[in-house]
């Protein structure tokens, strides 16, 4: 290869610099990175606060003031920060993605600053067509002020100004609104945004002559008594979130760099609803929709807090999921857990008021936390055959704690089990069956047993064999009628006498029934597959109460057709009493039985068997 060819190859391999279309980048920011144009003001405040922080790191007595003036589609933001020299302007303002916090040895102190991604003034192009920056460096007092002017087409100019143009160190940013964005630069909008973003900033921030910062933070203010503090925080919650809290929880976690308060919602919410919390980062509002701040079980509170330890995402509108956030989440969860145990130990009335609304959240926590379950045992309410009781009280009353896994099963057995002296807990509600099964782990010696159809039937009194033999013809006809529905008929004697029949099944029986129905409707291939899955689960059963007068009269019938109609009527009534969802076959049976009874009632001749 000759030297000319070698030089040509080297030239073709030389690096090139990316060209950035500023207007395209601004469009990307406004439509994909930022949720709203309002973030431009946060960026301006952030730059000003960081500049002041940088100056005070070198000059602790330096002034700390930020002033905003809005008028006629323009905005002027002045700060008393570190300022810039001409070389700083070329290096920082004109280079996208570079942050001043990385320069001049400040990387080690980066945690003192709000801005970390170097996007800076670029966000202002979301609302402005022209940006003008006038700055004077505090590090180089003799340097002349410098002016940087940029437009949204990507061009900029830099020039030095006379000293009188900026007598003191600091920076002034001038914005001119772009077409259609003038409303974002009105004084009213600027004041509203500044209050929203900067209410907890540690410096003197003003829009015109009106102070924006409201320090100390509401949770750090002194009050004459705990009662007046609760009232003040309740007012703050109402102003911020729009509701008056049931209670407040302090979130002072110094090791996690967090201070704030959690407000307990006054009404129940779904555990699946993602809570949105308000997070400030070193005083600057980061987000109003932080969803991952607390454990999932703590869905009954809304938080507002300030932190210096959490890391923002590139848009600075949410939190970065990392080990620090996980540690903070655990610490805040522990703080809410301590509040609950404190109520249990010292303020049972407030705890009862809380649990009447948010017992679901506490149950969610208790199923993973044995200590919390042990603490809440005397307080958490459950639906039982003895009324609404805590697990502790129910276990004291019954040597065996029976429970059902579904609401339907509980409705089937509750009246009968109660009459037989069997205590049953409805475990069909969210988390309840898990907590009942965990009971022995926190209350050693407790016996827990799932109640199924066989257990209930076993507790019902058997009928005298001679009497049951005398009714064998009736029972055979009844069983033949319900056999296509996958239901057996048995005769027992039980209380209360007013219940003529009881429909009993369990999950295994229902699964087998569903499989059989699917097999009937399937083609040959699927019918064969479903047939191979046939289980050995007991079938559902209709338990007839031999003590009930109506059953005694029905069992004396001789007409097989009338026995069938009466049996179907009892089956349908038992399903309705259990509040079970009806299958199409069940609905058809109810209609058929109703029509059959009407026909029998209107066509019976005197002297024939009847049900009267």
XYZ file of C-alpha atoms in Angstrom:
612
model
C 0.000 0.000 0.000
C 1.544 3.356 -1.014
C 1.599 6.406 1.253
C -1.218 8.142 -0.652
C -3.572 5.157 -0.163
C -2.622 4.974 3.538
C -3.373 8.665 4.040
C -6.735 8.230 2.286
C -7.672 5.304 4.541
C -6.727 7.259 7.660
C -8.803 10.206 6.524
C -11.844 7.997 5.990
C -11.472 6.627 9.548
C -11.154 10.015 11.285
C -13.924 10.701 13.876
C -16.853 12.992 13.181
C -18.895 15.096 15.581
C -22.636 14.534 15.976
C -24.791 17.367 14.685
C -27.720 18.237 16.969
C -30.988 19.622 15.594
C -31.975 21.858 18.512
C -35.587 22.268 17.412
C -35.939 18.494 17.107
C -34.353 18.054 20.530
C -36.712 20.598 22.093
C -39.649 18.749 20.541
C -38.313 15.524 22.055
C -38.040 17.152 25.479
C -41.507 18.674 25.400
C -43.328 15.582 24.137
C -41.405 12.692 25.678
C -39.053 13.662 28.527
C -41.097 16.291 30.364
C -44.741 15.836 31.340
C -45.552 19.556 30.977
C -43.963 22.849 29.816
C -44.144 24.012 33.451
C -40.809 22.259 34.161
C -38.995 25.174 32.525
C -39.473 27.190 35.716
C -38.174 24.359 37.853
C -35.020 24.282 35.712
C -34.540 28.034 36.133
C -35.029 27.825 39.905
C -32.779 24.786 40.042
C -29.957 26.495 38.181
C -30.264 29.558 40.413
C -30.253 27.521 43.637
C -27.294 25.432 42.486
C -25.368 28.581 41.563
C -25.991 30.005 45.055
C -24.972 26.693 46.649
C -21.728 26.715 44.639
C -20.921 30.305 45.683
C -21.646 29.636 49.353
C -19.334 26.637 49.284
C -16.519 29.156 48.667
C -18.031 32.268 50.298
C -20.275 31.171 53.214
C -21.488 34.738 53.822
C -22.487 35.375 50.196
C -26.057 36.602 49.600
C -28.639 33.945 48.719
C -31.428 35.555 46.720
C -33.471 34.609 43.650
C -35.823 37.138 42.022
C -38.358 36.475 39.244
C -40.065 39.236 37.211
C -42.687 38.418 34.572
C -44.225 40.978 32.235
C -45.624 41.063 28.690
C -44.509 37.618 27.534
C -41.036 37.919 29.034
C -39.440 36.585 32.199
C -36.334 37.730 34.057
C -34.700 35.540 36.700
C -31.875 36.997 38.816
C -29.695 35.079 41.260
C -26.723 35.935 43.480
C -24.896 32.723 42.622
C -21.396 31.806 41.492
C -21.754 33.333 38.014
C -19.867 32.504 34.810
C -16.855 33.743 32.904
C -16.698 33.880 29.098
C -14.899 30.524 28.951
C -17.540 29.034 31.276
C -20.261 30.230 28.927
C -18.689 28.571 25.884
C -17.974 25.396 27.839
C -21.232 25.009 29.747
C -24.134 26.873 28.176
C -23.303 25.920 24.611
C -22.610 22.217 25.238
C -25.672 20.045 25.587
C -25.393 17.436 28.328
C -22.545 19.029 30.297
C -23.220 20.115 33.867
C -21.341 22.820 35.720
C -21.465 20.568 38.741
C -18.780 18.406 37.109
C -16.338 21.264 36.722
C -13.760 22.880 38.983
C -13.503 19.974 41.409
C -17.158 20.117 42.350
C -17.876 16.503 41.375
C -17.170 15.349 44.927
C -19.722 17.810 46.266
C -22.307 16.905 43.679
C -24.826 15.779 46.305
C -25.210 19.418 47.353
C -26.744 20.291 43.988
C -30.194 19.689 42.548
C -29.300 19.493 38.860
C -27.243 16.497 37.798
C -27.866 15.948 34.092
C -26.628 19.134 32.403
C -29.826 19.796 30.459
C -30.172 23.147 32.221
C -31.389 26.044 30.127
C -32.225 23.789 27.207
C -35.604 23.077 28.868
C -36.469 26.770 28.607
C -36.746 26.456 24.830
C -39.956 24.488 25.496
C -41.644 27.870 26.164
C -39.129 30.450 24.856
C -37.895 31.311 21.392
C -34.936 33.314 22.713
C -32.811 33.065 25.867
C -30.437 35.778 27.008
C -28.052 35.187 29.913
C -25.981 37.919 31.567
C -23.518 36.637 34.163
C -20.579 37.793 36.261
C -18.272 35.359 37.995
C -17.737 35.465 41.767
C -14.588 33.355 41.376
C -12.994 35.926 39.040
C -14.223 39.303 40.330
C -12.159 41.280 37.811
C -13.634 39.456 34.815
C -16.108 41.458 32.757
C -19.761 40.406 32.679
C -20.581 38.155 29.754
C -23.736 37.941 27.666
C -24.896 34.719 25.976
C -27.870 34.937 23.617
C -29.390 31.862 21.977
C -32.378 31.171 19.748
C -34.326 27.972 19.172
C -32.730 27.477 15.745
C -29.514 26.404 17.510
C -27.486 29.591 17.036
C -25.947 31.685 19.817
C -23.728 34.720 20.297
C -21.363 35.627 23.138
C -19.990 39.051 24.017
C -18.511 40.821 27.023
C -20.269 43.790 28.615
C -19.160 46.812 30.616
C -18.819 46.208 34.366
C -21.833 48.384 35.113
C -24.059 45.959 33.131
C -23.756 43.531 36.061
C -22.164 45.240 39.100
C -22.446 42.220 41.434
C -21.623 38.538 40.857
C -24.499 36.356 39.793
C -26.619 35.568 36.764
C -29.707 37.023 35.086
C -31.710 34.949 32.615
C -34.108 36.664 30.175
C -36.747 34.638 28.320
C -38.918 35.744 25.396
C -41.985 33.551 24.890
C -42.369 31.542 21.716
C -45.611 31.685 19.751
C -48.486 30.081 21.676
C -46.544 29.833 24.957
C -47.110 33.325 26.346
C -49.395 32.083 29.131
C -46.460 30.268 30.739
C -44.635 33.559 31.258
C -47.463 35.559 32.840
C -46.879 36.798 36.390
C -49.795 34.789 37.785
C -48.585 31.533 36.226
C -44.956 32.162 37.225
C -46.009 32.879 40.815
C -48.129 29.706 40.957
C -45.337 27.532 39.548
C -42.713 29.092 41.799
C -44.854 28.386 44.874
C -45.426 24.839 43.752
C -41.786 24.048 42.998
C -39.973 26.232 45.497
C -42.013 26.428 48.703
C -39.358 24.484 50.656
C -36.221 26.018 49.107
C -33.716 27.208 51.736
C -33.013 30.566 50.047
C -34.850 33.864 49.652
C -36.959 33.293 46.512
C -39.417 35.985 45.422
C -41.715 36.693 42.477
C -41.679 40.467 42.381
C -41.851 41.408 46.058
C -43.755 38.275 47.172
C -41.807 35.612 49.071
C -42.283 32.075 47.767
C -40.492 29.889 50.307
C -42.534 28.907 53.394
C -39.920 27.770 55.855
C -39.729 26.006 58.144
C -41.611 23.142 56.488
C -45.081 22.451 57.933
C -43.850 19.340 59.776
C -40.919 21.242 61.346
C -42.868 24.208 62.703
C -43.267 24.724 66.442
C -46.790 24.584 67.925
C -48.147 25.221 71.436
C -49.466 21.654 71.759
C -49.765 18.345 69.882
C -53.436 19.111 69.241
C -52.715 22.438 67.530
C -49.977 20.754 65.496
C -52.442 18.106 64.298
C -54.894 20.830 63.306
C -52.202 22.722 61.392
C -51.043 19.588 59.573
C -54.645 18.660 58.767
C -55.072 22.085 57.173
C -51.857 21.583 55.210
C -53.112 18.185 53.986
C -56.436 19.682 52.899
C -54.671 22.469 50.981
C -52.244 20.011 49.363
C -54.290 16.865 48.726
C -57.887 18.012 49.114
C -58.898 15.868 52.102
C -58.850 16.101 55.890
C -56.718 13.225 57.200
C -57.831 10.625 59.690
C -54.427 10.947 61.359
C -50.864 12.066 60.648
C -47.609 10.114 60.855
C -44.245 11.822 61.188
C -41.642 10.538 58.730
C -38.470 11.800 60.372
C -35.798 9.299 59.259
C -32.405 11.061 59.587
C -30.366 8.061 58.448
C -32.368 8.009 55.218
C -32.124 11.782 54.779
C -35.894 12.155 54.956
C -38.229 14.505 56.786
C -41.941 14.794 56.141
C -45.367 13.543 57.071
C -47.804 10.837 55.954
C -51.512 11.648 55.962
C -53.954 8.790 56.622
C -56.828 8.769 54.134
C -60.274 9.286 55.702
C -61.961 6.720 53.431
C -61.101 3.262 52.176
C -59.301 2.805 48.847
C -58.547 -0.246 46.748
C -55.207 -1.963 47.478
C -54.665 -2.064 43.714
C -54.801 1.732 43.473
C -51.310 3.178 43.193
C -50.802 5.945 45.728
C -49.153 9.166 44.548
C -46.845 10.984 46.930
C -45.256 14.426 46.841
C -41.443 14.414 47.016
C -39.096 17.382 47.361
C -35.382 17.001 46.668
C -33.340 19.406 48.821
C -36.369 21.687 48.984
C -37.246 21.602 45.256
C -40.418 19.767 44.280
C -39.392 16.696 42.307
C -42.731 15.001 41.685
C -46.330 14.909 42.828
C -46.771 11.340 41.594
C -44.096 9.238 43.317
C -45.660 5.765 43.320
C -42.767 3.615 44.520
C -41.952 5.565 47.679
C -43.787 3.314 50.171
C -44.376 -0.450 50.444
C -47.440 -1.675 48.537
C -49.319 -2.419 51.764
C -49.216 1.251 52.827
C -51.855 2.298 50.290
C -53.878 4.060 53.008
C -51.561 7.096 53.321
C -50.421 9.996 51.157
C -46.971 11.433 51.853
C -45.208 14.731 51.417
C -41.530 14.816 52.274
C -38.154 16.377 51.599
C -35.070 14.254 51.019
C -31.439 14.724 50.158
C -30.625 11.060 49.537
C -32.849 9.945 46.678
C -31.814 10.077 43.040
C -34.014 11.614 40.345
C -34.434 10.299 36.820
C -33.205 12.308 33.829
C -36.494 14.212 33.588
C -36.306 14.955 37.339
C -39.999 14.129 37.569
C -39.739 10.731 39.261
C -37.416 8.673 41.449
C -34.711 6.350 40.207
C -35.221 2.784 41.438
C -31.981 1.802 43.169
C -30.713 0.472 46.505
C -31.109 3.870 48.147
C -34.785 4.102 47.243
C -35.303 0.534 48.459
C -33.695 1.421 51.804
C -35.801 4.577 52.137
C -38.953 2.611 51.294
C -38.143 0.082 54.007
C -37.408 2.834 56.545
C -40.661 4.666 55.819
C -42.592 1.387 56.010
C -41.028 0.718 59.413
C -42.086 4.190 60.560
C -45.721 3.539 59.574
C -45.555 0.101 61.214
C -44.284 1.723 64.453
C -47.174 4.175 64.366
C -49.636 1.267 64.187
C -48.057 -0.620 67.073
C -47.980 2.613 69.080
C -51.718 3.067 68.580
C -52.339 -0.538 69.613
C -50.356 -0.011 72.811
C -51.554 3.419 73.848
C -54.548 4.714 71.889
C -57.052 1.920 71.147
C -59.841 4.357 70.252
C -57.827 5.948 67.448
C -56.715 2.490 66.313
C -60.311 1.264 66.191
C -61.322 4.327 64.153
C -58.445 3.669 61.760
C -59.186 -0.048 61.390
C -62.859 0.590 60.743
C -61.711 2.242 57.497
C -58.350 0.666 56.627
C -58.333 -2.845 58.099
C -57.509 -4.195 54.636
C -54.153 -2.416 54.549
C -53.203 -3.697 57.984
C -54.216 -7.225 57.009
C -52.012 -6.928 53.937
C -49.082 -6.019 56.196
C -49.871 -8.624 58.855
C -49.865 -11.557 56.415
C -46.134 -10.979 55.807
C -45.211 -9.773 59.288
C -45.848 -12.114 62.231
C -45.042 -9.405 64.749
C -47.668 -7.128 63.226
C -50.181 -9.998 63.164
C -49.486 -10.711 66.836
C -49.949 -7.019 67.682
C -53.152 -6.671 65.687
C -54.803 -9.950 66.774
C -57.088 -8.227 69.320
C -58.107 -5.574 66.815
C -58.481 -6.833 63.252
C -62.161 -7.574 62.476
C -63.340 -10.757 60.739
C -66.793 -11.938 59.717
C -67.694 -15.015 61.789
C -70.732 -17.032 62.788
C -70.467 -15.241 66.177
C -70.569 -11.791 64.563
C -67.650 -9.489 63.708
C -64.810 -10.532 66.004
C -61.037 -10.434 66.146
C -59.102 -13.661 65.619
C -57.983 -13.512 69.228
C -61.502 -13.375 70.616
C -62.797 -16.019 68.214
C -59.967 -18.422 69.106
C -60.760 -17.991 72.802
C -64.361 -19.057 72.144
C -63.724 -22.080 69.926
C -61.217 -24.932 70.418
C -61.068 -25.414 66.631
C -60.994 -22.389 64.343
C -62.930 -23.435 61.236
C -62.826 -21.227 58.131
C -64.007 -21.230 54.548
C -61.950 -20.005 51.605
C -64.793 -18.378 49.699
C -67.728 -16.173 50.582
C -70.082 -18.609 48.814
C -68.947 -21.510 50.977
C -69.420 -19.424 54.101
C -72.954 -18.425 53.106
C -73.813 -22.080 52.532
C -72.724 -23.315 55.924
C -72.906 -20.325 58.291
C -76.568 -20.669 59.435
C -76.353 -24.433 59.886
C -72.881 -24.424 61.459
C -73.949 -21.751 63.938
C -77.022 -23.779 64.952
C -74.811 -26.865 65.476
C -72.360 -24.896 67.643
C -69.586 -24.870 65.024
C -67.663 -21.583 64.851
C -66.725 -20.543 61.325
C -64.721 -17.595 59.969
C -65.443 -16.232 56.513
C -62.038 -16.413 54.829
C -63.369 -15.409 51.444
C -62.420 -11.750 51.751
C -59.021 -10.391 50.710
C -56.158 -11.755 52.880
C -58.509 -13.323 55.500
C -57.861 -17.011 54.824
C -54.084 -16.380 54.781
C -54.251 -14.694 58.181
C -56.381 -17.453 59.704
C -53.914 -20.079 58.479
C -51.054 -18.035 59.994
C -52.770 -17.947 63.387
C -50.914 -20.963 64.903
C -47.555 -19.298 64.159
C -48.353 -16.392 66.510
C -50.728 -18.235 68.860
C -49.176 -21.655 69.520
C -51.651 -24.426 70.241
C -54.427 -22.971 68.102
C -56.058 -25.551 65.836
C -57.126 -24.231 62.426
C -59.180 -26.308 60.003
C -60.743 -25.549 56.656
C -64.461 -26.325 56.758
C -65.734 -28.379 53.826
C -69.004 -30.053 52.912
C -68.004 -33.368 54.510
C -67.239 -31.703 57.846
C -70.600 -29.922 57.903
C -72.499 -33.064 56.943
C -70.693 -35.027 59.649
C -71.955 -32.555 62.281
C -75.591 -33.002 61.214
C -77.664 -35.652 62.994
C -78.372 -38.863 61.135
C -81.985 -39.934 60.662
C -83.219 -43.145 62.282
C -82.411 -45.982 59.798
C -85.973 -47.296 59.892
C -87.396 -43.896 59.005
C -84.858 -43.385 56.231
C -85.682 -46.856 54.854
C -89.368 -45.947 54.783
C -88.503 -42.917 52.641
C -86.232 -44.811 50.248
C -88.680 -44.482 47.344
C -88.890 -40.716 47.758
C -85.089 -40.389 48.085
C -84.524 -42.516 45.002
C -86.835 -40.335 42.899
C -85.216 -37.159 44.239
C -81.713 -38.433 43.514
C -82.676 -39.420 39.992
C -83.982 -35.891 39.377
C -80.782 -34.114 40.523
C -78.256 -36.637 39.206
C -77.940 -34.846 35.818
C -76.952 -31.707 37.743
C -74.117 -33.518 39.504
C -75.866 -33.331 42.885
C -76.672 -36.082 45.427
C -79.564 -36.019 47.906
C -79.075 -36.957 51.574
C -81.429 -36.855 54.554
C -80.319 -35.390 57.902
C -81.881 -33.803 60.974
C -80.562 -30.378 61.930
C -81.404 -26.953 63.261
C -82.773 -24.429 62.605
C -86.040 -26.163 61.788
C -87.022 -23.336 59.427
C -84.360 -24.403 56.874
C -85.896 -27.131 54.661
C -82.780 -27.910 52.593
C -79.099 -27.061 52.460
C -76.927 -27.087 49.338
C -73.337 -28.119 50.103
C -70.332 -28.375 47.859
C -66.684 -27.353 47.920
C -64.131 -26.069 45.442
C -63.106 -29.550 44.329
C -66.734 -30.453 43.628
C -67.264 -27.233 41.664
C -64.115 -27.813 39.627
C -65.263 -31.329 38.789
C -68.697 -30.013 37.841
C -67.163 -27.360 35.562
C -64.951 -30.005 33.962
C -67.919 -32.277 33.313
C -69.908 -29.446 31.727
C -66.973 -28.522 29.491
C -66.594 -32.180 28.490
C -70.241 -32.348 27.396
C -69.858 -29.301 25.139
C -66.452 -30.172 23.681
C -65.642 -31.995 20.447
C -64.320 -35.575 20.525
C -60.680 -34.558 20.920
C -61.240 -32.153 23.810
C -63.861 -34.418 25.377
C -61.236 -37.166 25.527
C -58.672 -34.822 27.081
C -61.152 -33.478 29.644
C -62.357 -36.985 30.376
C -58.807 -37.995 31.282
C -58.790 -35.174 33.867
C -61.857 -36.555 35.680
C -61.346 -36.230 39.395
C -62.539 -38.228 42.376
C -63.938 -35.228 44.267
C -67.243 -35.751 46.112
C -70.266 -34.378 44.329
C -72.378 -31.521 45.572
C -75.222 -32.579 47.818
C -78.685 -31.332 48.725
C -79.188 -32.039 52.428
C -82.901 -32.340 53.296
C -83.876 -31.434 56.863
C -86.015 -34.256 58.252
C -87.112 -31.998 61.122
C -88.680 -29.448 58.782
C -92.508 -29.857 58.414
C -92.440 -29.089 54.688
C -89.868 -31.829 54.040
C -92.008 -34.301 55.999
C -95.009 -33.502 53.813
C -93.012 -33.666 50.567
C -91.478 -37.015 51.555
C -94.963 -38.501 51.816
C -95.708 -37.844 48.138
C -96.223 -40.828 45.855
C -96.314 -39.194 42.402
C -92.725 -39.394 40.940
C -93.330 -36.363 38.715
C -94.511 -34.267 41.639
C -91.573 -35.482 43.755
C -89.236 -34.349 40.966
C -90.836 -30.894 40.760
C -90.699 -30.471 44.537
C -87.043 -31.603 44.629
C -86.082 -29.125 41.929
C -87.866 -26.365 43.847
C -85.947 -27.239 47.044
C -82.670 -27.339 45.098
C -83.284 -23.929 43.540
C -84.341 -22.388 46.856
C -81.198 -23.768 48.541
C -79.010 -22.215 45.830
C -80.714 -18.848 46.262
C -80.339 -18.991 50.046
C -76.599 -19.612 49.620
C -76.434 -16.604 47.242
C -74.576 -18.723 44.744
C -74.266 -17.528 41.133
C -76.686 -19.544 39.008
C -75.549 -21.507 35.979
C -77.807 -21.557 32.899
C -78.909 -25.097 33.900
C -79.828 -23.853 37.378
C -81.861 -20.958 35.983
C -83.701 -23.316 33.638
C -84.424 -25.644 36.567
C -85.894 -22.803 38.648
C -88.171 -21.744 35.809
C -89.258 -25.341 35.177
C -89.966 -25.985 38.864
C -91.946 -22.764 39.219
C -94.122 -23.544 36.203
C -94.557 -27.141 37.400
C -95.779 -26.040 40.799
C -98.226 -23.577 39.208
C -99.604 -26.295 36.950
C -99.954 -28.694 39.880
C -101.670 -26.054 42.031
C -104.231 -25.218 39.337
C -105.000 -28.801 38.214
C -105.071 -30.842 41.442
C -108.331 -32.652 42.064
C -109.758 -32.984 45.600
C -108.588 -36.078 47.448
C -105.185 -36.316 45.747
C -101.905 -35.942 47.610
C -100.991 -32.332 48.101
C -98.474 -30.223 49.937
C -100.977 -28.463 52.145
